[in-house]
PDB file of C-alpha atoms and ligand atoms in Angstrom:
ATOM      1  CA  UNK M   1     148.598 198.686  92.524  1.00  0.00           C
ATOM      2  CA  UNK M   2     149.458 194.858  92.510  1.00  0.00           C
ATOM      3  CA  UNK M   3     152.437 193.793  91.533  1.00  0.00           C
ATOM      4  CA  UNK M   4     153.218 190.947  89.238  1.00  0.00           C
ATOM      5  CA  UNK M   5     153.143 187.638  91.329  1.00  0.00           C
ATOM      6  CA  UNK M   6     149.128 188.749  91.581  1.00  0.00           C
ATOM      7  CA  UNK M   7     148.418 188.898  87.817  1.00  0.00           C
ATOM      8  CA  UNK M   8     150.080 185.331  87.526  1.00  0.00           C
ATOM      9  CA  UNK M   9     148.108 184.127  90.514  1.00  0.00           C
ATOM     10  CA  UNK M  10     145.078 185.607  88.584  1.00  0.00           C
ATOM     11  CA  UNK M  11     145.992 184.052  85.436  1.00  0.00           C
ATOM     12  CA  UNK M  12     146.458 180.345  87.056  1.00  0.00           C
ATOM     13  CA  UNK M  13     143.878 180.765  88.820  1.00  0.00           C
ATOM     14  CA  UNK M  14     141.070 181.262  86.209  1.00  0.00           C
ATOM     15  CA  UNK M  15     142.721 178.420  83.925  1.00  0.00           C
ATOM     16  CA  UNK M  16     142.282 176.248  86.361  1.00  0.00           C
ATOM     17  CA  UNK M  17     138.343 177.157  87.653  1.00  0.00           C
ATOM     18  CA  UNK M  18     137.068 178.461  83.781  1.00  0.00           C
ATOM     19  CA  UNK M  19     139.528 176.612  80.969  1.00  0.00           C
ATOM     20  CA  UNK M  20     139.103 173.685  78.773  1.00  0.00           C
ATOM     21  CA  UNK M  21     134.829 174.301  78.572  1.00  0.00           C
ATOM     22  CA  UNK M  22     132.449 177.005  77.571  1.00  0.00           C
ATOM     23  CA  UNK M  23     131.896 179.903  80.040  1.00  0.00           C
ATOM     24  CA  UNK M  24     128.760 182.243  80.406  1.00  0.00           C
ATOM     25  CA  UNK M  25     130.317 185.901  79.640  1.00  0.00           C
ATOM     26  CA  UNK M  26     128.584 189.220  80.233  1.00  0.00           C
ATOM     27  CA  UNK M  27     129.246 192.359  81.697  1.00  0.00           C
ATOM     28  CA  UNK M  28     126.857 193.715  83.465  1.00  0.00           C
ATOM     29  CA  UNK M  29     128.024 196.914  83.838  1.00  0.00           C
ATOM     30  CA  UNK M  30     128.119 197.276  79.954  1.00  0.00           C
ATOM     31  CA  UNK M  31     131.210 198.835  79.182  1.00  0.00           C
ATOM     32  CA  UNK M  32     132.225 195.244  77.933  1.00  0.00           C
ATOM     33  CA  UNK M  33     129.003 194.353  76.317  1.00  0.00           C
ATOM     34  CA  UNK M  34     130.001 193.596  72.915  1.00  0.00           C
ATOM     35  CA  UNK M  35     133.065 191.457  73.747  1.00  0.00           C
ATOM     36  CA  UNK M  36     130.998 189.554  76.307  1.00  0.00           C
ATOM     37  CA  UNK M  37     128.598 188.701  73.570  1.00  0.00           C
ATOM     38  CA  UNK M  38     130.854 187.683  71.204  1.00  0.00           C
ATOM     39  CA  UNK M  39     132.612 185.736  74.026  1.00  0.00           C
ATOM     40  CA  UNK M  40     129.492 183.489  75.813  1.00  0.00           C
ATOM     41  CA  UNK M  41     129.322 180.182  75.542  1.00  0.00           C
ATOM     42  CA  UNK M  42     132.878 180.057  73.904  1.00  0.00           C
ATOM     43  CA  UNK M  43     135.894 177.728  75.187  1.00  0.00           C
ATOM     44  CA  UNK M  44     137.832 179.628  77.271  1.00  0.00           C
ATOM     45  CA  UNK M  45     141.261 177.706  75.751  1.00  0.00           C
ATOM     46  CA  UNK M  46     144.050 179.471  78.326  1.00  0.00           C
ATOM     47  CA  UNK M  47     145.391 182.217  79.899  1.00  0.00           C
ATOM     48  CA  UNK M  48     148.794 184.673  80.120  1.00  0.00           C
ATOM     49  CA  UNK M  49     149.877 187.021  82.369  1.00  0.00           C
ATOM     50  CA  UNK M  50     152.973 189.147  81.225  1.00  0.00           C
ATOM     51  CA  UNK M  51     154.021 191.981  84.012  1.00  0.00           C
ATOM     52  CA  UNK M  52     150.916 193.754  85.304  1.00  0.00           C
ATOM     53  CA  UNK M  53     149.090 192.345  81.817  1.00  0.00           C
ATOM     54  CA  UNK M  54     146.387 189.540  81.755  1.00  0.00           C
ATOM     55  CA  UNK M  55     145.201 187.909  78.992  1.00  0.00           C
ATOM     56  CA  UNK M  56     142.680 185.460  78.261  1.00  0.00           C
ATOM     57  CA  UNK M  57     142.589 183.513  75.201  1.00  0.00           C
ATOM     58  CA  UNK M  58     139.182 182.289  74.048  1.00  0.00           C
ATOM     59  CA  UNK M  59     138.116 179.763  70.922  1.00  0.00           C
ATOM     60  CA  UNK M  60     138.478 181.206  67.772  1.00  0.00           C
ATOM     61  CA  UNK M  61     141.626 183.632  68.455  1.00  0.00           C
ATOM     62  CA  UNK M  62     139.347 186.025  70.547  1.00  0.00           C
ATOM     63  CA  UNK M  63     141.810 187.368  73.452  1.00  0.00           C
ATOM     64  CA  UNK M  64     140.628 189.307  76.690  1.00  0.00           C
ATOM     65  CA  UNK M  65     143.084 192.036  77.681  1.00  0.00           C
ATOM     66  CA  UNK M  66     142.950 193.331  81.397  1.00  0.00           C
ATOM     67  CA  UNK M  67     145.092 195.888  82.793  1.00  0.00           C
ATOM     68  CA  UNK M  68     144.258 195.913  86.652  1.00  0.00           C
ATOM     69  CA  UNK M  69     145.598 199.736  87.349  1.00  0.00           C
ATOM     70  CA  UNK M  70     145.055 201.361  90.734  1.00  0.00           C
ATOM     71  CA  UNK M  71     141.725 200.100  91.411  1.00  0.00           C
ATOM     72  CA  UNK M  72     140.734 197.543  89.565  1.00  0.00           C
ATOM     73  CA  UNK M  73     139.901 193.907  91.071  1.00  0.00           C
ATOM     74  CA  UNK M  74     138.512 190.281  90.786  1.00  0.00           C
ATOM     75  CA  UNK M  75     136.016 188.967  92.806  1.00  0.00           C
ATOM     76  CA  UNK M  76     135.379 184.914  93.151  1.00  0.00           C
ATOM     77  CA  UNK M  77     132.079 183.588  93.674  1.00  0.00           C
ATOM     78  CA  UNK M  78     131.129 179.938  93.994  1.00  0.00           C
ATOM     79  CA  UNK M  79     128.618 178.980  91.298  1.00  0.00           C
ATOM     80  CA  UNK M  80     125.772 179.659  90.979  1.00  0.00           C
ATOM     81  CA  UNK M  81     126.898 183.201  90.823  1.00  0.00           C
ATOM     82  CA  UNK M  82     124.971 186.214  92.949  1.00  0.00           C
ATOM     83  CA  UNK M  83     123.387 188.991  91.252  1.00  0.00           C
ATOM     84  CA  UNK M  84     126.251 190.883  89.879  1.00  0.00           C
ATOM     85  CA  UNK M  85     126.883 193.914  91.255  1.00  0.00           C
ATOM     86  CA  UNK M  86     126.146 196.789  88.407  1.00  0.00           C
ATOM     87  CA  UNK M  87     130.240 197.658  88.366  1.00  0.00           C
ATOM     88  CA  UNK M  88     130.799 194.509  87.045  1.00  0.00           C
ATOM     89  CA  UNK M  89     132.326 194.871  83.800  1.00  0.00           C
ATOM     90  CA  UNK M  90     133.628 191.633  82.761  1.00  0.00           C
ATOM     91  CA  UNK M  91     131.692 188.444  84.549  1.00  0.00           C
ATOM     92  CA  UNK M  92     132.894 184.886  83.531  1.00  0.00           C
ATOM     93  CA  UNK M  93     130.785 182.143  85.166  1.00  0.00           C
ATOM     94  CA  UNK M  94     132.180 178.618  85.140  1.00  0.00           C
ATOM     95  CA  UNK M  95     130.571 175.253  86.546  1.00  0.00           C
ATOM     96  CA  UNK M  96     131.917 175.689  90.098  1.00  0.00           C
ATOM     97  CA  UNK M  97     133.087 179.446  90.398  1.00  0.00           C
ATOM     98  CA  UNK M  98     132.357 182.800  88.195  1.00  0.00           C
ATOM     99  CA  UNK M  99     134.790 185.814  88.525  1.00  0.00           C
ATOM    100  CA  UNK M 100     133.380 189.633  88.477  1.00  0.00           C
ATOM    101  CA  UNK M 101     135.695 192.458  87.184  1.00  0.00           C
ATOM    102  CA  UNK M 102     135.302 195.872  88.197  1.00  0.00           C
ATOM    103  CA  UNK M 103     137.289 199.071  88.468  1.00  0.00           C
ATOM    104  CA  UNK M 104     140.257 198.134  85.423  1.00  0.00           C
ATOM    105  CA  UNK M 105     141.974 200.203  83.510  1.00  0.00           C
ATOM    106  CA  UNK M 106     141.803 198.092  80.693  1.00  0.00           C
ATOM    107  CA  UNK M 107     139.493 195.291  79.571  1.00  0.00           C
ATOM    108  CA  UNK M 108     139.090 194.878  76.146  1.00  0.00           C
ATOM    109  CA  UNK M 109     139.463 192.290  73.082  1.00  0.00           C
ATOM    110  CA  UNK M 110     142.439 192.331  70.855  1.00  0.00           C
ATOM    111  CA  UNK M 111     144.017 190.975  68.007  1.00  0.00           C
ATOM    112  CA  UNK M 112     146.937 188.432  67.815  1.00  0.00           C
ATOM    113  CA  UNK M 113     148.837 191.758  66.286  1.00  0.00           C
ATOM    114  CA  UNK M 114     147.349 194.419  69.025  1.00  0.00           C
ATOM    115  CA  UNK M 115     148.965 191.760  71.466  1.00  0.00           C
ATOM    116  CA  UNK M 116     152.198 191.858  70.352  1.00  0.00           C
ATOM    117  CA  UNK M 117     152.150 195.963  70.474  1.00  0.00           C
ATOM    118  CA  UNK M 118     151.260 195.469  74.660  1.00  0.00           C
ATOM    119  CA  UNK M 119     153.807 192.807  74.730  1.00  0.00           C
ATOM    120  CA  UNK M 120     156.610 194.847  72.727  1.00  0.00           C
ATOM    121  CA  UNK M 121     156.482 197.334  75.324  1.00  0.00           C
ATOM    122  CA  UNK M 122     157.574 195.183  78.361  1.00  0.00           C
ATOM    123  CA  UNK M 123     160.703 194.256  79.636  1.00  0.00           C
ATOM    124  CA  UNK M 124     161.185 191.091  80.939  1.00  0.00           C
ATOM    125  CA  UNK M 125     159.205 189.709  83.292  1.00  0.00           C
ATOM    126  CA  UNK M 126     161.410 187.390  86.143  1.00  0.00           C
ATOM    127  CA  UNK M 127     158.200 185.196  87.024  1.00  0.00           C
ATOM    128  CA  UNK M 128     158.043 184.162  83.156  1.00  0.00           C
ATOM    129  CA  UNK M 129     160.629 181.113  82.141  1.00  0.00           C
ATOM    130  CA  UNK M 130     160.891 183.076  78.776  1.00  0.00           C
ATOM    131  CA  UNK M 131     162.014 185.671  80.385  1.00  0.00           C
ATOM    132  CA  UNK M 132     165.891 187.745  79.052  1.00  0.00           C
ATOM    133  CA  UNK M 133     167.397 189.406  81.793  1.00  0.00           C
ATOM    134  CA  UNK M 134     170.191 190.427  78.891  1.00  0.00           C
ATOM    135  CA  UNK M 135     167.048 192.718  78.147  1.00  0.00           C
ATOM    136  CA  UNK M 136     166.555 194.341  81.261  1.00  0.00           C
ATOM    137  CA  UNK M 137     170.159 195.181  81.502  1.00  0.00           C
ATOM    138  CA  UNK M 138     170.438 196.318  78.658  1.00  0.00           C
ATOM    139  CA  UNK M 139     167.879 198.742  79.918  1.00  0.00           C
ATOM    140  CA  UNK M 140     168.704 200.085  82.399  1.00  0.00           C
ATOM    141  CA  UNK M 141     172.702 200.810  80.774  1.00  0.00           C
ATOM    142  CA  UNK M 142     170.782 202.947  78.912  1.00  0.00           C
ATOM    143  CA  UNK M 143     169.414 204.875  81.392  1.00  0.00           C
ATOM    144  CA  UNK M 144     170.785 207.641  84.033  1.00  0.00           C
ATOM    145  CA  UNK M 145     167.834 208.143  86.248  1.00  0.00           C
ATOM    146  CA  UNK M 146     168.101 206.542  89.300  1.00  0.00           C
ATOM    147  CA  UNK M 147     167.695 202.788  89.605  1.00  0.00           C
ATOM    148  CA  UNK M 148     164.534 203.088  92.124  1.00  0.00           C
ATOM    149  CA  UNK M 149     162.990 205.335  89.156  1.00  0.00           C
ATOM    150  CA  UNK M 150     164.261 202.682  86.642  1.00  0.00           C
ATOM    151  CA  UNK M 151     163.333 199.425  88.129  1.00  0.00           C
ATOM    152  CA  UNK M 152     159.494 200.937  88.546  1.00  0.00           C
ATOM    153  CA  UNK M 153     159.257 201.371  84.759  1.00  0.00           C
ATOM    154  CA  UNK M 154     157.503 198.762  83.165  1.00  0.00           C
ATOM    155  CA  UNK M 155     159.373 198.702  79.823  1.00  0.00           C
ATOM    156  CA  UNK M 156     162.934 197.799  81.830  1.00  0.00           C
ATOM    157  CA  UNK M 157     161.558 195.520  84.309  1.00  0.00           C
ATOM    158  CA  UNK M 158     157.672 193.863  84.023  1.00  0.00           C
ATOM    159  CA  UNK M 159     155.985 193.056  86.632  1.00  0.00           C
ATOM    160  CA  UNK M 160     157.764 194.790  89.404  1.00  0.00           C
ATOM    161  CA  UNK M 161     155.724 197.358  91.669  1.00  0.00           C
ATOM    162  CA  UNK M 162     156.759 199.105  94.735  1.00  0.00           C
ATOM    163  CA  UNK M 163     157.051 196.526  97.560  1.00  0.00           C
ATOM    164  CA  UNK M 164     159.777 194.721  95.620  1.00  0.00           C
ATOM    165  CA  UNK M 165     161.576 197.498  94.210  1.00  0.00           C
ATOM    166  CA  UNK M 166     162.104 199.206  97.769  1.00  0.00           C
ATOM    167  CA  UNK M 167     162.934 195.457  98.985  1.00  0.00           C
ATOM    168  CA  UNK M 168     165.219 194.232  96.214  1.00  0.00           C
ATOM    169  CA  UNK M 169     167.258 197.648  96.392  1.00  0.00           C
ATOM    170  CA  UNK M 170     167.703 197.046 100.904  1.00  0.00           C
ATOM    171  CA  UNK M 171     168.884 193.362 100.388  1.00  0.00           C
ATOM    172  CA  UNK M 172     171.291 194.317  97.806  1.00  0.00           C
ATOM    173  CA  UNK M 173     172.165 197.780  99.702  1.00  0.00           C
ATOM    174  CA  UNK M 174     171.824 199.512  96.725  1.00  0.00           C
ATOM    175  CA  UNK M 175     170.569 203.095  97.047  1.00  0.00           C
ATOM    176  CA  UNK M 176     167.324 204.041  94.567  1.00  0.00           C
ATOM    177  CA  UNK M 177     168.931 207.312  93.466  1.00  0.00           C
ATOM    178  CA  UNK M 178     171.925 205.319  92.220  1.00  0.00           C
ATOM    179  CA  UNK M 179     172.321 206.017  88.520  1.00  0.00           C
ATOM    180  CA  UNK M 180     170.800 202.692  86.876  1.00  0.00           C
ATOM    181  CA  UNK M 181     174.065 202.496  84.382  1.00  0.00           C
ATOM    182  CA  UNK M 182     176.118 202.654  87.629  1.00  0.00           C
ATOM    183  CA  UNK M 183     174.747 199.034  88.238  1.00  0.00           C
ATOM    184  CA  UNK M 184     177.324 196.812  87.015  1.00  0.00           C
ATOM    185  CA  UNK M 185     176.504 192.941  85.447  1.00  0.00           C
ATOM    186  CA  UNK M 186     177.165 191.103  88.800  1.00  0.00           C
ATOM    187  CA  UNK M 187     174.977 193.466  91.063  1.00  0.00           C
ATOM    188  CA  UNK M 188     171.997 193.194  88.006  1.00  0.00           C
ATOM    189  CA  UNK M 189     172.457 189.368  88.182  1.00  0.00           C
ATOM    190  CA  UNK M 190     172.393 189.634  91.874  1.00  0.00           C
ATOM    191  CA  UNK M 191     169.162 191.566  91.971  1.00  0.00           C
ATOM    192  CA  UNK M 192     167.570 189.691  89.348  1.00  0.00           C
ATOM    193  CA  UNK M 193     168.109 186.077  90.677  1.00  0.00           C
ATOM    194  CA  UNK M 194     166.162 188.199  93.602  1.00  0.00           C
ATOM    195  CA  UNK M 195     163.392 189.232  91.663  1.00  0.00           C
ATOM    196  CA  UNK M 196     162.719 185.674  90.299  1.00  0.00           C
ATOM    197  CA  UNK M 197     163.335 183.805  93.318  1.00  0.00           C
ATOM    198  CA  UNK M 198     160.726 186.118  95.285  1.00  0.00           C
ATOM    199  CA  UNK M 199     157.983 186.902  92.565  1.00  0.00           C
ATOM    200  CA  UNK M 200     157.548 183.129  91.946  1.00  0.00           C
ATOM    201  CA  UNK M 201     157.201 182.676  95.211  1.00  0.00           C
ATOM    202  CA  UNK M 202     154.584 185.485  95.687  1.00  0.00           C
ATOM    203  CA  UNK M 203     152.807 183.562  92.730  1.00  0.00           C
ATOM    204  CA  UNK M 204     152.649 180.312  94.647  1.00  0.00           C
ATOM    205  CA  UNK M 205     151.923 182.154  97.998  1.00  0.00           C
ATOM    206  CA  UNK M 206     149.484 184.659  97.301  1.00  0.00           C
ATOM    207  CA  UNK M 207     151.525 187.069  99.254  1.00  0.00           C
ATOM    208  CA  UNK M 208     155.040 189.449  99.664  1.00  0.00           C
ATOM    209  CA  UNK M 209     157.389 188.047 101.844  1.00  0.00           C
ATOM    210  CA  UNK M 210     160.826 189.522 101.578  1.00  0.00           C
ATOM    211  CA  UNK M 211     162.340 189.286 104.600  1.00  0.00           C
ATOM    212  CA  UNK M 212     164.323 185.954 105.985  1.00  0.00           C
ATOM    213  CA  UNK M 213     162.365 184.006 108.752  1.00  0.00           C
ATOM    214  CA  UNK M 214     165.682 183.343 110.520  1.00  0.00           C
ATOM    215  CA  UNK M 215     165.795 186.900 110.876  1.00  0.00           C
ATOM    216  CA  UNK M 216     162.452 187.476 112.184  1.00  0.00           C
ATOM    217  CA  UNK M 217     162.009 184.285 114.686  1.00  0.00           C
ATOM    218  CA  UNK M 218     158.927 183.107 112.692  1.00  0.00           C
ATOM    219  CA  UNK M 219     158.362 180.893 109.249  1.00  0.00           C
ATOM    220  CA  UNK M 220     157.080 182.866 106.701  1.00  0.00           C
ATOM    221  CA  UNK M 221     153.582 181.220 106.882  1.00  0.00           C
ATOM    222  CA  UNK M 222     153.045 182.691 110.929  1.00  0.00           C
ATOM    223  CA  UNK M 223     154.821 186.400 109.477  1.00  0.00           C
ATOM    224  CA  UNK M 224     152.278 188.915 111.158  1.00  0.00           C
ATOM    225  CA  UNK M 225     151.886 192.293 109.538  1.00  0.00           C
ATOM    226  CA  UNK M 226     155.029 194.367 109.549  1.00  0.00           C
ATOM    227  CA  UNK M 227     157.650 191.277 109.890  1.00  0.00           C
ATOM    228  CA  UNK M 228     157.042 190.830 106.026  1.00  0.00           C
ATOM    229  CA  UNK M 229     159.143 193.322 105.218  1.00  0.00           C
ATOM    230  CA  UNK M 230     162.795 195.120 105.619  1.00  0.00           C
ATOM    231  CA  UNK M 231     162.174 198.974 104.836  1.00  0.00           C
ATOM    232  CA  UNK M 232     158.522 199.226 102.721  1.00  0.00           C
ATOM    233  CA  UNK M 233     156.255 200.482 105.009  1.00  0.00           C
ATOM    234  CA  UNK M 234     158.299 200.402 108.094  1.00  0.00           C
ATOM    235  CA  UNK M 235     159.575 203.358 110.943  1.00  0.00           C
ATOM    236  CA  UNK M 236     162.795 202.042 111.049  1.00  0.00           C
ATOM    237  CA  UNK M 237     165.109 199.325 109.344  1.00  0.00           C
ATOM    238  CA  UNK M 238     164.444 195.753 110.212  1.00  0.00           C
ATOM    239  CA  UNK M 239     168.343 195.237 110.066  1.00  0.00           C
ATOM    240  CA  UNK M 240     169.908 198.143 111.825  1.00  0.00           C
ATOM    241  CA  UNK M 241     167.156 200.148 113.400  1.00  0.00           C
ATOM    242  CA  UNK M 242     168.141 203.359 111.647  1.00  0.00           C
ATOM    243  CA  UNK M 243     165.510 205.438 110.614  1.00  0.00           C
ATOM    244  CA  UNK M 244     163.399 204.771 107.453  1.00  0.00           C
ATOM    245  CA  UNK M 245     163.259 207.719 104.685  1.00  0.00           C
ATOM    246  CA  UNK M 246     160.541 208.111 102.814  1.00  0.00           C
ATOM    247  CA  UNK M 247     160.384 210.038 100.009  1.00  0.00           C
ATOM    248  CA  UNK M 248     158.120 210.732  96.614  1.00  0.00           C
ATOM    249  CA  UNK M 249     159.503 208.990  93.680  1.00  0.00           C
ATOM    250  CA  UNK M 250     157.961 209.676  90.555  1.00  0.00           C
ATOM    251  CA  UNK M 251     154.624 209.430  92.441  1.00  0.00           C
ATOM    252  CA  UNK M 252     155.187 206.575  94.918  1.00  0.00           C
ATOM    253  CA  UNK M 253     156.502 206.605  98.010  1.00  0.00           C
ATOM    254  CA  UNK M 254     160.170 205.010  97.914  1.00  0.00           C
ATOM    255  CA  UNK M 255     161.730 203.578 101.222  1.00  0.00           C
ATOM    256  CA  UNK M 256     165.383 203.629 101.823  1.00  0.00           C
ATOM    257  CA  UNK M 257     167.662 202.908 104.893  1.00  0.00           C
ATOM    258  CA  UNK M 258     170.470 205.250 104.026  1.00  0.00           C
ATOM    259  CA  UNK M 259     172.751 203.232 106.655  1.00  0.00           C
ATOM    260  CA  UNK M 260     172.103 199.594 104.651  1.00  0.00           C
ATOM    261  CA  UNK M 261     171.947 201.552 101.270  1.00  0.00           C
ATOM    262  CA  UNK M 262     174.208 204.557 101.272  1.00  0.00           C
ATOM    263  CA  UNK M 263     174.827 206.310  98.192  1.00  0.00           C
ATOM    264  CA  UNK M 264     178.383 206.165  97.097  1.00  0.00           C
ATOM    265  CA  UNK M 265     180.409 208.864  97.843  1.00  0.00           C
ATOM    266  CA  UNK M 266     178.129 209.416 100.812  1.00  0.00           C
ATOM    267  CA  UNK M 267     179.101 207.950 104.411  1.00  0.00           C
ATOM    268  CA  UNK M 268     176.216 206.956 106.718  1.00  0.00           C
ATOM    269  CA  UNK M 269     175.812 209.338 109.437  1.00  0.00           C
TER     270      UNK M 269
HETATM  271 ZN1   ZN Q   1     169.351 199.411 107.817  1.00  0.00          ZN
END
């Protein structure tokens, strides 16, 4: 599933190919059909992206809500646009590029009011400048489940998917089965300044980099697969070399190194 930095790369990236002049809309797949029609030949005025949310804001108040989920996914064209392929639910078609969505969870028009509902269910998001960590903290007070469960839930923390929440936990050596009240201000603020710092960068770098070039010999633009990261996806811990557990959390796979994250109370074998 892609994480946040993606849907704000998504969302700056079709203001700046499709904004500011009327786009061709149409879905060819038809699932879309009757938003599309309403929508061609309209202004598209701007775009959003709160947590794994998209939104595109047409003339008129009309506003495009996309929800990638698993499977769903953009693809860029230069204009003039090829035949569409007959997935294509939502196809915008601009002067020099077009955009085909296929495979979302959720594409769909909605209200200024229906907005706010998806948006009232978010935490904060740490790419956003609006953003109020007090929020998030709040959050996760509330809540005894363990803070790898916690951070995943989209209503404490927006935005954040699996890469980062098995990264942010290593570099703060915080174990995901720590209670997420246990986490006191200064480790939250700690882990937060994290989250922003590294999501804005994703934004502006298309990709997840979490681990520190000094540490891996290499800037982060020559990182080759597998150097990008401390414990997601790896054998054994970038840092210590102690084995990697993996284990099902709430449906993803969570990465710990029990040596750099023990559990307190627990000593490191
Ligand atoms: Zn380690």
């Amino acid at each position: 599933m892609p994480e946040g930095h993606t849907i704000h790369r998504l969302a700056r990236d079709h203001a700046t190919w499709f904004a500011g002049s009327p786009v061709r809309v149409s879905s060819p797949q038809g699932r879309f059909a009757d938003g599309a029609a309403l929508l061609d030949g309209r202004i598209l005025e701007g775009t959003d992206a709160h947590g794994k949310h998209l939104f595109h804001r047409y003339a008129d108040g009309q506003i495009v809500h996309i929800h990638l989920g698993l499977f769903g996914r953009f693809f860029v064209h230069d204009s003039p646009a090829p035949v569409a392929r007959d997935t294509t639910r939502y196809r915008i078609v601009g002067p020099e590029r077009s955009t085909d969505l296929v495979g979302a969870t959720a594409c769909e028009l909605l209200t200024d009011d229906e907005v706010e509902i998806v948006l009232a269910r978010l935490g904060p998001d740490p790419i956003r400048t609006d953003a109020d960590p007090d929020r998030a903290f709040a959050a996760l007070q509330r809540r005894s489940v363990g803070i790898g469960r916690a951070l995943m839930d989209q209503k404490v923390l927006a935005g954040v998917g699996n890469v980062y929440r098995a990264e942010v936990l290593f570099v703060h050596g915080i174990h995901p089965e720590l209670p997420a009240s246990a986490l006191g201000r200064e480790r939250f603020d700690a882990l937060w300044a994290t989250l922003v710092a590294w999501m804005r960068r994703g934004v502006r770098e298309r990709r997840i980099i979490t681990t520190d070039p000094s540490e891996i010999g290499r800037p982060r633009s020559r990182m080759r697969r597998g150097e990008t990261t401390y414990v997601y996806r790896q054998q054994v811990c970038r840092r210590c070399d102690s084995d990697v557990r993996r284990y099902d959390l709430a449906g993803r796979w969570a990465y710990v190194c029990e040596s750099c994250q023990p559990l307190p109370g627990t000593v490191a074998a």
